[in-house]
GROMACS .gro file of C-alpha atoms in nm:
model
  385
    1UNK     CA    1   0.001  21.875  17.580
    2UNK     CA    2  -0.028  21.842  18.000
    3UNK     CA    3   0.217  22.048  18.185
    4UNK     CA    4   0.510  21.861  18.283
    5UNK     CA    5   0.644  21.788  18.658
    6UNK     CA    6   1.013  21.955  18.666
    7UNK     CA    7   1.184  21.735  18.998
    8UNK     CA    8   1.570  21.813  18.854
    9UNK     CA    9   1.621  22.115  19.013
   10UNK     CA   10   1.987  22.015  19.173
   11UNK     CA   11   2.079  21.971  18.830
   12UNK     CA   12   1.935  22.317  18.723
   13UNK     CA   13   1.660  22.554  18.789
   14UNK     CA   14   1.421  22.770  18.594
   15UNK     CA   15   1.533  23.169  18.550
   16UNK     CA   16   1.434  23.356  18.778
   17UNK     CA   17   1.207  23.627  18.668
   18UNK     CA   18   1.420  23.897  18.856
   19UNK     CA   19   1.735  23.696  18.698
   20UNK     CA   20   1.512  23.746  18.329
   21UNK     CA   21   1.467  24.122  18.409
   22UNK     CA   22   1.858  24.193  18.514
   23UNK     CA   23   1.954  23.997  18.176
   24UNK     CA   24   1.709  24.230  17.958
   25UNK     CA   25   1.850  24.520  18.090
   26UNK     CA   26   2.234  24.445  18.070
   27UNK     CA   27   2.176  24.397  17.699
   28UNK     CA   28   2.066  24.742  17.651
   29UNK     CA   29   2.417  24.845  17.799
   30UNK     CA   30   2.694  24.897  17.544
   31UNK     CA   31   3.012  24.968  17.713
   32UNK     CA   32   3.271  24.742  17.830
   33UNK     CA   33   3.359  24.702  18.203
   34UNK     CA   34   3.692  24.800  18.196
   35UNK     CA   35   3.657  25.116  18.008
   36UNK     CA   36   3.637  25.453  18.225
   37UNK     CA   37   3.357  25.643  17.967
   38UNK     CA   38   2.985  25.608  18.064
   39UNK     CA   39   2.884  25.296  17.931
   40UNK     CA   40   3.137  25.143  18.053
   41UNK     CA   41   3.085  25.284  18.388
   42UNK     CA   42   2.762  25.205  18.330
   43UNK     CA   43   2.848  24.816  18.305
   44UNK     CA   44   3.058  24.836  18.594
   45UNK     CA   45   2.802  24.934  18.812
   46UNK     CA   46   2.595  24.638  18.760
   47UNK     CA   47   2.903  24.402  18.773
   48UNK     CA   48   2.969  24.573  19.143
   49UNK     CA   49   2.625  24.524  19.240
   50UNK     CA   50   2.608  24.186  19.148
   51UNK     CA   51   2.956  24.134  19.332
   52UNK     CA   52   2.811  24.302  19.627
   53UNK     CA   53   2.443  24.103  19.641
   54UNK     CA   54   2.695  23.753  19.578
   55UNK     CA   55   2.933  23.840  19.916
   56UNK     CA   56   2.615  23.934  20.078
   57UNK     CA   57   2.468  23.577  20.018
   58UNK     CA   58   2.758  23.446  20.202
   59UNK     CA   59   2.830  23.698  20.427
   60UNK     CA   60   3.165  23.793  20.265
   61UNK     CA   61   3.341  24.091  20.114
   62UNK     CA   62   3.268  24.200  19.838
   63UNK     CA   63   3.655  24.248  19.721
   64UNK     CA   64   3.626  23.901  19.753
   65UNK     CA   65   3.445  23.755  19.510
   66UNK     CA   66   3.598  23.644  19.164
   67UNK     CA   67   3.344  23.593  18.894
   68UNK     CA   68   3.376  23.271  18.667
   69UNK     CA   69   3.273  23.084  18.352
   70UNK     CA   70   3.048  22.873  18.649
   71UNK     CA   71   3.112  22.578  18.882
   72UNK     CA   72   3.325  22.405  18.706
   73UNK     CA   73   3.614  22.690  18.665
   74UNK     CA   74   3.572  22.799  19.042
   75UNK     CA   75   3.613  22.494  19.137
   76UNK     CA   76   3.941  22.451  18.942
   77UNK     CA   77   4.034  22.832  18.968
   78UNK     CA   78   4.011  22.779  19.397
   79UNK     CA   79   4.226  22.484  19.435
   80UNK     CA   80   4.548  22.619  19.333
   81UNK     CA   81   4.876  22.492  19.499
   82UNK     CA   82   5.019  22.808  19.711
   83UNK     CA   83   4.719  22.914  19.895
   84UNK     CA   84   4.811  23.080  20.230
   85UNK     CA   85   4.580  23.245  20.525
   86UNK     CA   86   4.792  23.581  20.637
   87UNK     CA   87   5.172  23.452  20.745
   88UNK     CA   88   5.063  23.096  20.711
   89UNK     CA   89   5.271  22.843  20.481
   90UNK     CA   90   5.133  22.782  20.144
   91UNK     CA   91   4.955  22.445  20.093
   92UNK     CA   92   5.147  22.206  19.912
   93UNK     CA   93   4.882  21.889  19.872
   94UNK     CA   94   4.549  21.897  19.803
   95UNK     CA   95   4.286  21.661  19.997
   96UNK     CA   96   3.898  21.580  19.888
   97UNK     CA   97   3.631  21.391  20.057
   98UNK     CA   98   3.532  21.077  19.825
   99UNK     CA   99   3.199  21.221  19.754
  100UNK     CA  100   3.306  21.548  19.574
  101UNK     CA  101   3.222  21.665  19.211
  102UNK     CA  102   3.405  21.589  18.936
  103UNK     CA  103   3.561  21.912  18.910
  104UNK     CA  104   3.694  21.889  19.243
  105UNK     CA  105   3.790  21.503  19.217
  106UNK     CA  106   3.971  21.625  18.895
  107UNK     CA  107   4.225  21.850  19.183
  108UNK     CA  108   4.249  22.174  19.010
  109UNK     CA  109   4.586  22.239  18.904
  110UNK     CA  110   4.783  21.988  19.213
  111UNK     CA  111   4.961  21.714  19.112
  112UNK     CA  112   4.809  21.386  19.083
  113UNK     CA  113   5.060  21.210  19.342
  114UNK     CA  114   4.948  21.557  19.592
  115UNK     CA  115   4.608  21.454  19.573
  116UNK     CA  116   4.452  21.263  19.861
  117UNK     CA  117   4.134  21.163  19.928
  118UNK     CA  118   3.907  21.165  20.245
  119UNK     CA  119   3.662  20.887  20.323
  120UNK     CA  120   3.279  20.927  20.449
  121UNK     CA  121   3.085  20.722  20.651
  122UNK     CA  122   2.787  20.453  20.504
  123UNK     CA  123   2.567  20.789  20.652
  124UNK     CA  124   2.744  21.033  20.386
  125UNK     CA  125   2.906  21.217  20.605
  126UNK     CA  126   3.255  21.295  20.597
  127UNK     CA  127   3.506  21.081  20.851
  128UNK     CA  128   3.669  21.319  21.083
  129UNK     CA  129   3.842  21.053  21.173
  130UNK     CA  130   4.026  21.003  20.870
  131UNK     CA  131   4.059  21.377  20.815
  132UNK     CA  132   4.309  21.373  21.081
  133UNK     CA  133   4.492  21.074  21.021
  134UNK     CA  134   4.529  21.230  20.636
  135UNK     CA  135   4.670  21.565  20.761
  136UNK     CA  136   4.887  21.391  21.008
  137UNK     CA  137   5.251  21.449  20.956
  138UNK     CA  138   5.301  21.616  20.594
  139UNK     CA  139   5.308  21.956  20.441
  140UNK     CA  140   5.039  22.191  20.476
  141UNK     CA  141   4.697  22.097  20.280
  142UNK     CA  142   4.434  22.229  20.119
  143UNK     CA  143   4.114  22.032  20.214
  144UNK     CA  144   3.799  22.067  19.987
  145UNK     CA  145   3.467  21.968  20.123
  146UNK     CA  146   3.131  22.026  19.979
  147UNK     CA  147   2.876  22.217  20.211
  148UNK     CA  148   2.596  21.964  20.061
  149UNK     CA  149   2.599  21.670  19.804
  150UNK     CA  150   2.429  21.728  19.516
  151UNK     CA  151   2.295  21.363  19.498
  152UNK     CA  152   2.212  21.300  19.879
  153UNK     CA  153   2.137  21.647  19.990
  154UNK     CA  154   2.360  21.544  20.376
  155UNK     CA  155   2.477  21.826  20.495
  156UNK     CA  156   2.876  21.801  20.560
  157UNK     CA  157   3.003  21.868  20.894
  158UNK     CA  158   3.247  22.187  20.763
  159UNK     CA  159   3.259  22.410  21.060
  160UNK     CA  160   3.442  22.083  21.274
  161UNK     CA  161   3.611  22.016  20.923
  162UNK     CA  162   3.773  22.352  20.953
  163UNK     CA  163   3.890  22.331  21.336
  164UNK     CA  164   4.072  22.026  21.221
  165UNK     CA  165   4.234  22.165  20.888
  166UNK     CA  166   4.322  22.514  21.070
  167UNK     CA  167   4.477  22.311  21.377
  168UNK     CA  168   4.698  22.127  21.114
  169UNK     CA  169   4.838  22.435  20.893
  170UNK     CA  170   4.577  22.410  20.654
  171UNK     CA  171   4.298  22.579  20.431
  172UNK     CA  172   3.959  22.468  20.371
  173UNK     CA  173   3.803  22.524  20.028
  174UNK     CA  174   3.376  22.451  20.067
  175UNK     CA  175   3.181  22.408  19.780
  176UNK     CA  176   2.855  22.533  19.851
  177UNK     CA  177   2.718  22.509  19.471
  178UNK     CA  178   2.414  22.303  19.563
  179UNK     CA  179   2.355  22.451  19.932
  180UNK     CA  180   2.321  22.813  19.842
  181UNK     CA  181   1.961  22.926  19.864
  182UNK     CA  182   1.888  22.626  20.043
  183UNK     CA  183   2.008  22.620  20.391
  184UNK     CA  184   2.134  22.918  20.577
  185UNK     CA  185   2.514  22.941  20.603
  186UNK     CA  186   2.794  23.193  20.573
  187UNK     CA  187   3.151  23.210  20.536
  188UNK     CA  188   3.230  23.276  20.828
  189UNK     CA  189   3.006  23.047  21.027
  190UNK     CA  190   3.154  22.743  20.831
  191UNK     CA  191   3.561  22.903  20.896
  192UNK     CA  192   3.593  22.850  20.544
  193UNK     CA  193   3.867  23.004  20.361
  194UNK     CA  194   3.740  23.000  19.995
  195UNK     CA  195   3.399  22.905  19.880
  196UNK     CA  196   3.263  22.865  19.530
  197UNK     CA  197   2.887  22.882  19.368
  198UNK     CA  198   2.710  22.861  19.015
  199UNK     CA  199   2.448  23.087  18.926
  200UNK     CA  200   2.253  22.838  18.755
  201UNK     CA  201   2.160  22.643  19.089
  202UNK     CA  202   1.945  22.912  19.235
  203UNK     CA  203   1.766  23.085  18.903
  204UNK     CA  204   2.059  23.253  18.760
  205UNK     CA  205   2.181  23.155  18.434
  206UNK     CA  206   2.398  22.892  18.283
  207UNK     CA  207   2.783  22.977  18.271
  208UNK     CA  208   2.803  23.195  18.567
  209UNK     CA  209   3.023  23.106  18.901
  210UNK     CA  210   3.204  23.237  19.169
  211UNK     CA  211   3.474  23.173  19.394
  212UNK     CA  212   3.505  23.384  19.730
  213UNK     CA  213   3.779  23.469  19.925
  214UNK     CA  214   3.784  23.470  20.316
  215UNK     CA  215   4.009  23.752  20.472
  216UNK     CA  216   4.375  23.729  20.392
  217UNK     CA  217   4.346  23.393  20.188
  218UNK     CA  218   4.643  23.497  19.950
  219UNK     CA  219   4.774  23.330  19.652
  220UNK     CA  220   4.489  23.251  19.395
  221UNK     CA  221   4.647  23.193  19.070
  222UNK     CA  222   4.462  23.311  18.754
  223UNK     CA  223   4.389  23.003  18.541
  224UNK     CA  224   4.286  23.283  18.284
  225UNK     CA  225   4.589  23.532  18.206
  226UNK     CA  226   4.543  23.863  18.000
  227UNK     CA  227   4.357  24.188  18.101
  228UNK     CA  228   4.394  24.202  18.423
  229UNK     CA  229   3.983  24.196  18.531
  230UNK     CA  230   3.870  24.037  18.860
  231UNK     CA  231   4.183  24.195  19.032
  232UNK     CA  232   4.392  24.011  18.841
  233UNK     CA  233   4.255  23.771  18.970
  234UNK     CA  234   4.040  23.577  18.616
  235UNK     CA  235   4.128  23.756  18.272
  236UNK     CA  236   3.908  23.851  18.017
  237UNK     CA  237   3.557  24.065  17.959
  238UNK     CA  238   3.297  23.992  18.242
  239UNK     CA  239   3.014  23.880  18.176
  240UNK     CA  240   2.819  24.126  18.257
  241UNK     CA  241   2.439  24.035  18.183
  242UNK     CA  242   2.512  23.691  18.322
  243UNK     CA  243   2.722  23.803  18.627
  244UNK     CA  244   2.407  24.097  18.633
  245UNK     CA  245   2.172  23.833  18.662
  246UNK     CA  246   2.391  23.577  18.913
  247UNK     CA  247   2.309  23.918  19.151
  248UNK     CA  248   1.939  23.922  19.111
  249UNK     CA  249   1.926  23.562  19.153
  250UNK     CA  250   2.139  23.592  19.482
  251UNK     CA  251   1.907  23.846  19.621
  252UNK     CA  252   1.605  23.669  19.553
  253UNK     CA  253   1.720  23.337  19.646
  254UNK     CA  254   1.812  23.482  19.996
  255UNK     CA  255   1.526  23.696  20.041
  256UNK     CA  256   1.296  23.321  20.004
  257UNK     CA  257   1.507  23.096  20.152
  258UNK     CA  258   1.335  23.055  20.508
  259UNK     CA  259   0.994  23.042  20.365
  260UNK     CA  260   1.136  22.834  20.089
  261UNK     CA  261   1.297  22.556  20.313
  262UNK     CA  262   1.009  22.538  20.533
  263UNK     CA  263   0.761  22.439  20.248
  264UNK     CA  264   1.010  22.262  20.073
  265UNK     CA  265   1.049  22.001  20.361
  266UNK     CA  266   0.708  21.956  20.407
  267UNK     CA  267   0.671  21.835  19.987
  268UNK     CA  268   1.007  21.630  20.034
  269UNK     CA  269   0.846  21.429  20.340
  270UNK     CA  270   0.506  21.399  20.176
  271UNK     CA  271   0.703  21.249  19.887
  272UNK     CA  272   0.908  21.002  20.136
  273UNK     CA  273   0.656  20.937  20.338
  274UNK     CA  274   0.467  20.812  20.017
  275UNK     CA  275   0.781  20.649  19.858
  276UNK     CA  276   0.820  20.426  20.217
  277UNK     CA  277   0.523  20.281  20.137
  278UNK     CA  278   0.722  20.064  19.887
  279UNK     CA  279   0.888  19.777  20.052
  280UNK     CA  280   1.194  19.773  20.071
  281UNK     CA  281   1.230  20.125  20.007
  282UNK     CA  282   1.588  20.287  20.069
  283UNK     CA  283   1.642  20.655  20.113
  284UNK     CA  284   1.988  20.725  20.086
  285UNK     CA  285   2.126  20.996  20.404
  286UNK     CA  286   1.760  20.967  20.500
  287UNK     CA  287   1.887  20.981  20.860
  288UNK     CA  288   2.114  21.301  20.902
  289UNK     CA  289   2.048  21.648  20.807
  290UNK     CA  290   2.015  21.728  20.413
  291UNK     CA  291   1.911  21.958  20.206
  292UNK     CA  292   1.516  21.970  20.270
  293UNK     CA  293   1.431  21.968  19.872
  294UNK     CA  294   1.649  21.675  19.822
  295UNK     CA  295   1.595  21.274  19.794
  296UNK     CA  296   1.815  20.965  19.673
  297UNK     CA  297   1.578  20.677  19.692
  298UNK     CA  298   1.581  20.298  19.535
  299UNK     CA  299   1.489  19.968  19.601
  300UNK     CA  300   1.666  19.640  19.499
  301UNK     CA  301   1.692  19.519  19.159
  302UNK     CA  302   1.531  19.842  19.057
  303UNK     CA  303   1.762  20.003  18.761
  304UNK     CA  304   1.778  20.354  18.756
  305UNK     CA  305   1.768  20.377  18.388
  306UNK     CA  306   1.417  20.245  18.346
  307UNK     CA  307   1.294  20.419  18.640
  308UNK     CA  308   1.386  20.767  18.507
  309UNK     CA  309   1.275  20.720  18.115
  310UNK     CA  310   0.932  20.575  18.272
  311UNK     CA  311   0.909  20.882  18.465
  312UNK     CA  312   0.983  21.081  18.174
  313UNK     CA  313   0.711  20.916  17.957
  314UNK     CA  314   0.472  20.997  18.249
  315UNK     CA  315   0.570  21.372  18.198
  316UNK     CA  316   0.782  21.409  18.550
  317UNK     CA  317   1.156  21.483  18.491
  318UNK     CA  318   1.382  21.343  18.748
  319UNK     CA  319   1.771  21.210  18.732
  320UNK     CA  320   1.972  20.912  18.821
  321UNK     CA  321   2.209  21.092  18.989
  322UNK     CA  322   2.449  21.434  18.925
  323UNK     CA  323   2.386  21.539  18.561
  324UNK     CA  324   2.761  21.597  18.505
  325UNK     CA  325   2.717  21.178  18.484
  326UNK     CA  326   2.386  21.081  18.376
  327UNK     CA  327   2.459  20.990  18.043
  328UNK     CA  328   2.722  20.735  18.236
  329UNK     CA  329   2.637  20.362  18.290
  330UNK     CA  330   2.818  20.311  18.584
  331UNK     CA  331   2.686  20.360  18.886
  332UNK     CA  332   2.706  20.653  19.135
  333UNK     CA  333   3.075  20.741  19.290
  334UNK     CA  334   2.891  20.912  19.551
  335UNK     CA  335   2.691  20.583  19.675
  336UNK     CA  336   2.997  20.347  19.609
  337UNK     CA  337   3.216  20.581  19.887
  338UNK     CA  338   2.915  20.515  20.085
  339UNK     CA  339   3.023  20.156  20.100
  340UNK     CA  340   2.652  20.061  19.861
  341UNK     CA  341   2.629  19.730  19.693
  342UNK     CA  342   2.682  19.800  19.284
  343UNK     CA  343   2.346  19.699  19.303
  344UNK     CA  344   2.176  19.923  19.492
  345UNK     CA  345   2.381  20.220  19.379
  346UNK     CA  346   2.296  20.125  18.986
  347UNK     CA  347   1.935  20.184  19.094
  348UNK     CA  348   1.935  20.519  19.265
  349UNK     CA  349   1.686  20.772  19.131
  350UNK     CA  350   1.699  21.179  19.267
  351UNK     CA  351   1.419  21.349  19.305
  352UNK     CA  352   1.496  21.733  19.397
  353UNK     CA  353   1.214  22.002  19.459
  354UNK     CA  354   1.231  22.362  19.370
  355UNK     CA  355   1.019  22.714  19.429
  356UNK     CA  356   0.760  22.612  19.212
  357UNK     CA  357   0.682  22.260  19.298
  358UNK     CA  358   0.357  22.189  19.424
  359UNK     CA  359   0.185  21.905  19.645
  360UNK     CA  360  -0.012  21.821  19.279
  361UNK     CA  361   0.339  21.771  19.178
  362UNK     CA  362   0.434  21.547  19.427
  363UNK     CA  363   0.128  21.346  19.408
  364UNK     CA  364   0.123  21.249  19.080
  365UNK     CA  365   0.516  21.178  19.117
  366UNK     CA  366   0.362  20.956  19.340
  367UNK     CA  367   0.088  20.794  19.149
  368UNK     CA  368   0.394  20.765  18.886
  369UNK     CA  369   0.603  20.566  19.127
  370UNK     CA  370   0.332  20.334  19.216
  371UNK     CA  371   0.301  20.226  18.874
  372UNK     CA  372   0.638  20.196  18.795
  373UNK     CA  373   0.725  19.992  19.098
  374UNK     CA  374   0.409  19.731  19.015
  375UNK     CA  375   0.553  19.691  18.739
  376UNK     CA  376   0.940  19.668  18.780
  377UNK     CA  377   0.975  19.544  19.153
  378UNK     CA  378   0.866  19.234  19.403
  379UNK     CA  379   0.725  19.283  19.745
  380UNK     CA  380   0.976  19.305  20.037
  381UNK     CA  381   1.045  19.571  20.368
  382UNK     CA  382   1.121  19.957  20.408
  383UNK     CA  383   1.427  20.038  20.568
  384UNK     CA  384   1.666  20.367  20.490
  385UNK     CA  385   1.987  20.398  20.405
   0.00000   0.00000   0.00000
């Protein structure tokens, strides 16, 4: 059977071999992380080395870090009404750009009538505009903002989203789940307060997140209540191969990155280059900064359904979207805050690179597309979106 073409990699990646290794050998250790005998200091050790190799990926503390389930949790566990920065008031409403995952759109544990949301431009950027006029005149917010969306790959302007949110009383909360190990960013650099990641978007496993704390952020509820672990901070036994293994991944997703990008922009604009060929060919963000191993393409009347199960029966994996939605008929939330036509956003197909994609890869994605689009579209222009 030929080797398949794996172009899903913002919707997971392949384990890491040094991921693998740091798995193998936190099964051979027997002791719990909490307990003060060997083995358990044992598993400690690798839990504080993974903690440590984490902060380091985003230039934090390592005190700061609070291991999760994943994503999903940190997401919930970091917007949490009462958040404060040092003597500042706790925030009281919670505000999300329109293009946010689910698990931030869902608002943690606010209020539904505390819950506003931020619009983004027909680019995919966020509106600082309406940032402002949102934080104008009411209690003090917590503002989430993605670093990167996970279906356009644009790059959110956080560092001026934070002046704005600071100069009103506020906190910013980044998720940086899709951008880590892609583009270079810290903590700090972005004047984020709290930032969360997933293991399972660099070459770490499945069911592994975090969510880190800037300096003097206080007042991160548990959503988890019991023993005490993570500082109090998320009860119950760690994880402690996967958190082991979210470590190793960390350190070799850093150590790659720069070479990584470099190569990894070169494929993507190979494979737009190729896709503008089509007429009438619409890359979505295609003209402000994104992640370089990311594209959001379609054409009109195409349907993204048939375009990814023919690219499946050609052997190349790629997704209509996020895969926290794919099994959904309607069409992206993402393109629809972008101000898209139902039509076009029905028919958007991602195509997302990873370590071991390969110009072979993107060639015969290529040849792929040709096919398909003889057969599903019409003639027309290029133009991008």
């Amino acid at each position: 059977m030929p080797e398949r073409v794996y172009l899903d990699w913002n919707a997971t990646t392949p384990l890491r071999p040094e991921a693998r290794a740091a798995i193998a050998a936190a099964w051979d250790i027997s002791g719990n992380p909490s307990s003060v005998h060997a083995e358990g200091r044992r598993a400690r050790r690798l839990v504080e080395e993974a903690r440590a190799a984490v902060a380091a990926s985003v230039a934090a503390r390592p005190e700061g870090v609070v291991f999760s389930s994943g994503g999903t949790e940190a997401n919930a566990l970091a917007l949490t009404p009462g958040l404060r920065r040092g003597a500042g008031l706790p925030v009281q409403r919670l505000l999300v750009s329109a293009i946010e995952h689910a698990s931030v759109l869902a608002g943690g544990r606010f209020a539904a009538d505390a819950i506003g949301t931020i619009a983004v431009a027909r680019s995919g950027l966020l509106d600082l505009d309406d940032l402002r006029t949102k934080l104008e005149g009411g209690p003090a917010a917590l503002v989430s903002v993605m670093l990167a969306n996970n279906e356009t790959g644009a790059v959110q302007p956080v560092a001026k989203a934070a002046e704005i949110v600071h100069a009103a009383g506020g906190l910013l909360h980044v998720d940086a789940i899709q951008a880590l190990g892609k583009i270079s960013f810290d903590i700090n650099s972005m004047k984020a307060d709290l930032v969360t990641l997933s293991a399972h978007k660099i070459g770490g496993p499945k069911g592994v997140g975090a969510v880190v704390l800037a300096d003097g952020v206080q007042g991160l509820e548990p959503l988890l209540r019991g023993g005490g672990q993570e500082l109090g901070r998320r009860a119950g036994t760690e994880n402690v191969a996967g958190i082991s293994a979210f470590g190793a991944a960390a350190r070799a997703a850093m150590a790659a990155l720069e070479e990584d990008a470099v190569r990894l922009r070169g494929l993507r604009d190979r494979l737009e280059n190729g896709l503008l060929q089509t007429p009438e060919m619409i890359v979505f963000s295609g003209d402000v900064r994104r992640l370089p191993n990311t594209t959001l393409f379609t054409v009109p009347g195409l349907k993204a359904e048939t375009a990814v199960i023919g690219f499946d029966l050609d052997g190349i994996a790629v997704s209509s979207g996020s895969a926290c939605s794919s099994g959904k008929v309607q069409p992206s939330h993402v393109l629809a805050a972008m101000g898209l036509s139902h039509e076009l956003a029905q028919g958007a197909v991602r195509l997302s690179l990873g370590w071991s994609t390969s110009e072979t890869d993107i060639d015969l994605t290529l040849k792929t597309w040709r096919k398909l689009a003889n057969t599903l579209l019409r003639g027309g222009r290029r133009n991008t979106a």
